[in-house]
Coordinates of C-alpha atoms in Angstrom, one line a residue:
Chain Z
X190 CA -4.8 -10.2 17.6
X191 CA -4.8 -12.1 14.6
X192 CA -5.3 -10.1 11.2
X193 CA -7.7 -10.6 8.5
X194 CA -7.3 -14.5 6.5
X195 CA -8.1 -15.3 3.5
X196 CA -8.3 -18.7 1.9
X197 CA -7.4 -20.1 -0.5
X198 CA -4.4 -18.0 -1.4
X199 CA -4.5 -19.0 -4.8
X200 CA -7.1 -20.6 -7.0
X201 CA -6.7 -21.7 -10.7
X202 CA -10.1 -22.7 -12.7
X203 CA -11.6 -23.0 -16.1
X204 CA -14.4 -20.8 -17.7
X205 CA -17.8 -21.6 -16.6
X206 CA -16.9 -22.9 -13.4
X207 CA -17.8 -21.3 -10.2
X208 CA -15.7 -20.5 -7.2
X209 CA -16.0 -19.6 -3.5
X210 CA -13.6 -17.4 -1.5
X211 CA -13.6 -17.1 2.0
X212 CA -12.5 -14.2 4.2
X213 CA -12.4 -14.0 8.0
X214 CA -12.0 -10.7 9.6
X215 CA -10.2 -9.5 12.6
X216 CA -11.9 -10.7 16.0
X217 CA -14.3 -8.2 17.1
X218 CA -14.5 -6.6 13.2
X219 CA -18.2 -7.0 12.1
X220 CA -17.8 -5.5 8.6
X221 CA -16.2 -6.9 5.9
X222 CA -15.8 -5.5 2.5
X223 CA -14.6 -7.2 -0.7
X224 CA -12.4 -5.5 -3.5
X225 CA -11.3 -7.0 -6.9
X226 CA -7.7 -6.2 -8.0
X227 CA -6.8 -6.2 -11.7
X228 CA -3.9 -4.5 -14.0
X229 CA -6.3 -3.0 -16.1
X230 CA -9.3 -1.6 -13.6
X231 CA -7.2 -1.5 -10.6
X232 CA -8.7 -1.9 -6.8
X233 CA -12.7 -1.8 -7.2
X234 CA -15.4 -2.3 -4.6
X235 CA -17.0 -5.1 -4.7
X236 CA -19.5 -5.2 -1.9
X237 CA -19.6 -4.7 2.0
X238 CA -21.4 -7.0 4.6
X239 CA -22.6 -6.1 8.1
X240 CA -24.5 -8.4 10.5
X241 CA -24.8 -10.7 7.4
X242 CA -26.4 -8.3 5.5
X243 CA -25.5 -6.6 2.1
X244 CA -25.3 -3.2 2.9
X245 CA -23.5 -1.8 -0.2
X246 CA -22.8 -3.2 -3.7
X247 CA -20.3 -2.2 -6.3
X248 CA -20.7 -2.2 -10.2
X249 CA -20.3 -5.8 -10.7
X250 CA -22.6 -8.1 -12.5
X251 CA -24.8 -10.5 -10.7
X252 CA -22.5 -13.4 -11.0
X253 CA -20.7 -11.9 -8.1
X254 CA -22.3 -12.5 -4.8
X255 CA -21.5 -12.8 -1.0
X256 CA -22.4 -13.7 2.1
X257 CA -21.5 -13.2 6.0
X258 CA -22.2 -15.6 8.5
X259 CA -23.4 -14.8 12.3
X260 CA -19.5 -15.2 13.1
X261 CA -18.6 -12.6 10.8
X262 CA -16.8 -14.4 8.1
X263 CA -17.7 -14.0 4.5
X264 CA -17.4 -15.7 1.6
X265 CA -18.1 -14.4 -2.0
X266 CA -18.6 -16.4 -5.1
X267 CA -18.5 -16.2 -8.8
X268 CA -20.6 -18.2 -10.9
X269 CA -19.7 -18.9 -14.8
X270 CA -16.2 -17.5 -14.3
X271 CA -15.0 -15.6 -17.4
X272 CA -11.4 -14.9 -18.3
X273 CA -11.6 -11.5 -17.4
X274 CA -12.5 -12.6 -13.2
X275 CA -8.6 -13.5 -13.1
X276 CA -7.6 -11.2 -10.3
X277 CA -6.6 -10.7 -7.0
X278 CA -9.6 -10.7 -4.9
X279 CA -9.0 -8.8 -1.4
X280 CA -11.1 -8.6 1.9
X281 CA -11.0 -6.0 4.2
X282 CA -12.5 -6.0 7.8
X283 CA -13.5 -2.8 9.8
X284 CA -15.4 -2.5 13.2
X285 CA -18.8 -1.9 11.9
X286 CA -17.7 0.1 8.4
X287 CA -18.5 3.6 10.0
X288 CA -17.4 6.8 9.1
X289 CA -14.2 7.3 10.7
X290 CA -12.8 3.5 10.5
X291 CA -9.9 2.1 9.2
X292 CA -10.2 -1.0 6.6
X293 CA -7.7 -3.5 7.3
X294 CA -6.5 -5.9 4.5
X295 CA -6.0 -9.7 4.2
X296 CA -3.5 -11.3 1.8
X297 CA -5.9 -11.8 -1.1
X298 CA -7.2 -14.7 -3.0
X299 CA -5.2 -14.7 -6.8
X300 CA -7.6 -16.3 -9.1
X301 CA -6.7 -17.3 -12.4
X302 CA -9.2 -18.5 -14.9
X303 CA -8.2 -20.4 -17.8
Chain O
X74 CA -17.7 12.1 -8.9
X75 CA -15.4 11.2 -6.3
X76 CA -12.0 10.1 -7.6
X77 CA -8.7 9.8 -6.7
X78 CA -5.7 10.7 -9.0
X79 CA -2.3 9.5 -8.6
X80 CA 0.0 11.2 -11.4
X81 CA 2.8 8.9 -11.5
X82 CA 2.7 5.1 -12.7
X83 CA 6.1 4.4 -12.2
X84 CA 9.1 6.3 -10.0
X85 CA 12.4 5.2 -9.3
X86 CA 15.0 6.7 -6.6
X87 CA 17.9 5.7 -5.3
X88 CA 18.4 4.3 -1.8
X89 CA 18.7 7.3 0.5
X90 CA 17.5 9.7 -1.5
X91 CA 13.9 11.5 -0.8
X92 CA 10.7 10.5 -2.0
X93 CA 7.3 12.1 -2.8
X94 CA 4.2 10.5 -4.3
X95 CA 1.5 12.4 -5.6
X96 CA -2.2 12.1 -4.8
X97 CA -5.0 14.3 -5.8
X98 CA -8.7 13.5 -4.9
X99 CA -12.1 14.9 -6.1
X100 CA -14.6 15.1 -3.0
X101 CA -17.3 17.2 -2.2
X102 CA -17.1 17.0 1.6
X103 CA -14.0 16.6 3.9
X104 CA -12.3 13.7 2.9
X105 CA -10.9 11.0 4.8
X106 CA -7.7 10.0 3.2
X107 CA -5.3 6.9 3.1
X108 CA -2.2 5.6 2.1
X109 CA -1.8 2.1 1.5
X110 CA 1.3 -0.4 0.7
X111 CA 1.2 -3.2 -1.5
X112 CA 4.6 -5.6 -2.0
X113 CA 4.4 -8.1 -4.6
X114 CA 2.2 -11.0 -4.1
X115 CA 0.4 -9.3 -1.0
X116 CA -2.5 -7.4 0.3
X117 CA -2.6 -4.1 1.4
X118 CA -0.7 -2.7 4.3
X119 CA -2.0 0.7 5.9
X120 CA 0.8 3.7 6.2
X121 CA -1.5 6.4 7.5
X122 CA -4.7 8.1 7.6
X123 CA -6.0 11.7 7.7
X124 CA -9.5 12.2 9.4
X125 CA -9.0 16.0 10.8
X126 CA -6.7 18.0 12.9
X127 CA -3.2 18.2 12.0
X128 CA -2.5 18.3 8.0
X129 CA 0.7 16.7 8.5
X130 CA 0.3 13.0 9.4
X131 CA 3.0 10.4 10.8
X132 CA 2.6 6.8 9.3
X133 CA 4.7 3.8 10.1
X134 CA 7.9 2.8 8.1
X135 CA 8.8 6.8 8.3
X136 CA 6.5 7.8 6.0
X137 CA 4.3 10.9 6.5
X138 CA 1.8 12.6 4.7
X139 CA 0.4 16.1 4.5
X140 CA -3.2 17.4 3.5
X141 CA -3.5 20.5 1.3
X142 CA -7.5 21.4 1.1
X143 CA -6.6 24.0 -1.2
X144 CA -4.6 21.7 -3.5
X145 CA -7.1 18.7 -3.1
X146 CA -3.6 17.0 -2.4
X147 CA -2.6 14.1 -0.2
X148 CA 1.0 13.7 -0.6
X149 CA 3.3 10.8 0.5
X150 CA 6.5 11.8 1.3
X151 CA 9.6 10.0 3.4
X152 CA 13.1 11.8 3.6
X153 CA 15.5 8.5 3.1
X154 CA 14.1 5.6 1.1
X155 CA 15.3 2.0 1.7
X156 CA 15.4 -0.8 -0.6
X157 CA 12.7 -2.3 1.3
X158 CA 10.2 0.4 0.3
X159 CA 10.2 -1.2 -3.1
X160 CA 6.5 -1.5 -3.6
X161 CA 3.0 -0.3 -4.7
X162 CA 1.4 2.5 -3.1
X163 CA -2.4 3.5 -3.3
X164 CA -3.8 6.4 -2.0
X165 CA -7.5 6.4 -1.6
X166 CA -10.7 8.5 -0.3
X167 CA -13.2 7.2 1.8
X168 CA -17.2 7.4 0.1
X169 CA -19.8 7.4 2.2
X170 CA -22.8 5.8 0.7
X171 CA -26.1 5.3 3.2
X172 CA -24.0 5.5 6.0
X173 CA -21.4 3.2 5.6
X174 CA -18.1 3.9 3.7
X175 CA -16.1 2.2 0.6
X176 CA -12.6 3.3 -0.6
X177 CA -12.2 4.8 -3.7
X178 CA -8.6 3.9 -4.8
X179 CA -6.1 5.5 -7.1
X180 CA -4.5 3.5 -9.8
X181 CA -1.4 3.3 -7.7
X182 CA 2.3 4.2 -8.0
X183 CA 5.0 1.2 -8.1
X184 CA 8.5 2.2 -6.5
X185 CA 11.5 1.1 -7.5
X186 CA 14.6 1.7 -5.5
X187 CA 18.1 1.5 -6.8
X188 CA 21.0 0.7 -4.6

């Protein structure tokens, strides 16, 4: 079974632009979570989607948004990019985001904001 | 508040030596704990997990971890380190919010292996 895939793997943007990242979960997984990883803040939870609904959101500004499609693929969007948005963005999937489930991570998208 | 502490930012060991990476958690209920490994430029790979039962859990690549409730710890061990184990290791606890989970990660421990 294929793992979690993320596209693109690398992105370079300039301040003020917006960006969209994509995540395809493991087949059969319906919960998709997004995390931001930076050297200063470590790994931080962004949000989680299940059945096209955002169920859980971390402490990030409204510039960070996401959505999930009926096939469970998810996208996250960052508008009005800031230098501090440079990070590795990781997507993780699980069956339904339930109590005893394991999250499986993709390789990440590395975003550099200039 | 729920949190995970990994006291060691960097650890260097010689190839063939034993390894222990420390993880302490703060969580009011029964914790569900994970260890993930991240190689440079890569995502996170699950090493092992603890949900309940036997407090000594075995994982992939020869790793094991022991859950000690009295010490709020979930330390990762390996009896003999290989050069390919050089990576960053993250301990995480599941936080349940509204019936679904998110992971709270420690800051990570970067492992270097000397030949």
